GROMACS .gro file of C-alpha atoms in nm:
model
  113
    1UNK     CA    1  -1.069   2.730   5.024
    2UNK     CA    2  -1.448   2.691   5.017
    3UNK     CA    3  -1.473   2.994   4.789
    4UNK     CA    4  -1.217   2.840   4.555
    5UNK     CA    5  -1.414   2.513   4.543
    6UNK     CA    6  -1.732   2.705   4.461
    7UNK     CA    7  -1.556   2.886   4.177
    8UNK     CA    8  -1.420   2.558   4.042
    9UNK     CA    9  -1.767   2.406   4.061
   10UNK     CA   10  -1.915   2.700   3.871
   11UNK     CA   11  -1.641   2.674   3.612
   12UNK     CA   12  -1.704   2.300   3.570
   13UNK     CA   13  -2.078   2.363   3.536
   14UNK     CA   14  -2.012   2.617   3.261
   15UNK     CA   15  -1.780   2.374   3.083
   16UNK     CA   16  -2.041   2.100   3.108
   17UNK     CA   17  -2.305   2.331   2.965
   18UNK     CA   18  -2.074   2.423   2.675
   19UNK     CA   19  -2.003   2.057   2.607
   20UNK     CA   20  -2.374   1.976   2.608
   21UNK     CA   21  -2.440   2.263   2.366
   22UNK     CA   22  -2.166   2.135   2.137
   23UNK     CA   23  -2.303   1.780   2.157
   24UNK     CA   24  -2.647   1.901   2.051
   25UNK     CA   25  -2.496   2.104   1.766
   26UNK     CA   26  -2.297   1.804   1.643
   27UNK     CA   27  -2.604   1.586   1.669
   28UNK     CA   28  -2.796   1.829   1.445
   29UNK     CA   29  -2.512   1.837   1.194
   30UNK     CA   30  -2.496   1.457   1.192
   31UNK     CA   31  -2.871   1.432   1.134
   32UNK     CA   32  -2.860   1.681   0.846
   33UNK     CA   33  -2.558   1.502   0.696
   34UNK     CA   34  -2.742   1.170   0.709
   35UNK     CA   35  -3.040   1.328   0.531
   36UNK     CA   36  -2.813   1.468   0.260
   37UNK     CA   37  -2.638   1.134   0.212
   38UNK     CA   38  -2.973   0.957   0.186
   39UNK     CA   39  -3.086   1.202  -0.084
   40UNK     CA   40  -2.759   1.153  -0.271
   41UNK     CA   41  -2.809   0.777  -0.255
   42UNK     CA   42  -3.160   0.813  -0.396
   43UNK     CA   43  -3.030   1.029  -0.679
   44UNK     CA   44  -2.757   0.777  -0.754
   45UNK     CA   45  -3.019   0.503  -0.770
   46UNK     CA   46  -3.212   0.719  -1.017
   47UNK     CA   47  -2.896   0.751  -1.231
   48UNK     CA   48  -2.863   1.128  -1.203
   49UNK     CA   49  -2.600   1.264  -1.436
   50UNK     CA   50  -2.274   1.387  -1.293
   51UNK     CA   51  -2.337   1.715  -1.468
   52UNK     CA   52  -2.673   1.766  -1.293
   53UNK     CA   53  -2.525   1.669  -0.958
   54UNK     CA   54  -2.234   1.906  -1.018
   55UNK     CA   55  -2.477   2.190  -1.090
   56UNK     CA   56  -2.659   2.122  -0.762
   57UNK     CA   57  -2.331   2.124  -0.570
   58UNK     CA   58  -2.203   2.440  -0.738
   59UNK     CA   59  -2.534   2.615  -0.676
   60UNK     CA   60  -2.511   2.520  -0.309
   61UNK     CA   61  -2.154   2.643  -0.277
   62UNK     CA   62  -2.236   2.966  -0.460
   63UNK     CA   63  -2.528   3.047  -0.230
   64UNK     CA   64  -2.315   2.972   0.080
   65UNK     CA   65  -2.010   3.165  -0.033
   66UNK     CA   66  -2.063   3.440   0.225
   67UNK     CA   67  -2.149   3.284   0.563
   68UNK     CA   68  -2.445   3.434   0.746
   69UNK     CA   69  -2.359   3.579   1.086
   70UNK     CA   70  -2.476   3.375   1.382
   71UNK     CA   71  -2.519   3.056   1.181
   72UNK     CA   72  -2.263   2.775   1.169
   73UNK     CA   73  -2.120   2.770   0.816
   74UNK     CA   74  -2.105   2.391   0.798
   75UNK     CA   75  -2.469   2.358   0.899
   76UNK     CA   76  -2.567   2.632   0.654
   77UNK     CA   77  -2.397   2.448   0.366
   78UNK     CA   78  -2.557   2.115   0.462
   79UNK     CA   79  -2.898   2.278   0.500
   80UNK     CA   80  -2.869   2.449   0.162
   81UNK     CA   81  -2.747   2.129  -0.005
   82UNK     CA   82  -3.038   1.940   0.150
   83UNK     CA   83  -3.280   2.202   0.013
   84UNK     CA   84  -3.122   2.190  -0.334
   85UNK     CA   85  -3.134   1.810  -0.342
   86UNK     CA   86  -3.497   1.791  -0.233
   87UNK     CA   87  -3.583   2.044  -0.504
   88UNK     CA   88  -3.426   1.814  -0.766
   89UNK     CA   89  -3.677   1.722  -1.035
   90UNK     CA   90  -3.578   1.354  -1.031
   91UNK     CA   91  -3.665   1.320  -0.663
   92UNK     CA   92  -3.987   1.516  -0.702
   93UNK     CA   93  -4.099   1.300  -0.994
   94UNK     CA   94  -4.010   0.985  -0.798
   95UNK     CA   95  -4.216   1.108  -0.501
   96UNK     CA   96  -4.506   1.185  -0.736
   97UNK     CA   97  -4.485   0.835  -0.886
   98UNK     CA   98  -4.487   0.676  -0.540
   99UNK     CA   99  -4.790   0.883  -0.440
  100UNK     CA  100  -4.974   0.785  -0.757
  101UNK     CA  101  -4.889   0.416  -0.715
  102UNK     CA  102  -5.010   0.423  -0.355
  103UNK     CA  103  -5.334   0.586  -0.464
  104UNK     CA  104  -5.385   0.325  -0.736
  105UNK     CA  105  -5.319   0.048  -0.484
  106UNK     CA  106  -5.559   0.204  -0.237
  107UNK     CA  107  -5.846   0.203  -0.487
  108UNK     CA  108  -5.829  -0.085  -0.737
  109UNK     CA  109  -6.121   0.059  -0.933
  110UNK     CA  110  -5.923   0.373  -1.016
  111UNK     CA  111  -5.787   0.365  -1.370
  112UNK     CA  112  -5.479   0.571  -1.444
  113UNK     CA  113  -5.402   0.679  -1.798
   0.00000   0.00000   0.00000
């Protein structure tokens, strides 16, 4: 009976470890999803065309058509979409504008042309 209890304990420990691993994985997916949604919101605020957004999405889906072994397909798609969105020219130009405006605020004697 003691041996059976030890086996059950080991089994429960393994289950707990698997659940913890899954929780961490889901947490990473949730974080990446939130980042992607934030980027999409920024693009919407910048009035990105549906055509440009469609091209980004199709490019993402095309590059993730064949899942890489050992990598969760959902996370791979989200990661690729995040990369494609951050590479979007609208977001890069907005980031450049923010950097330039911060620099001009930091030094009032700086004149920008």
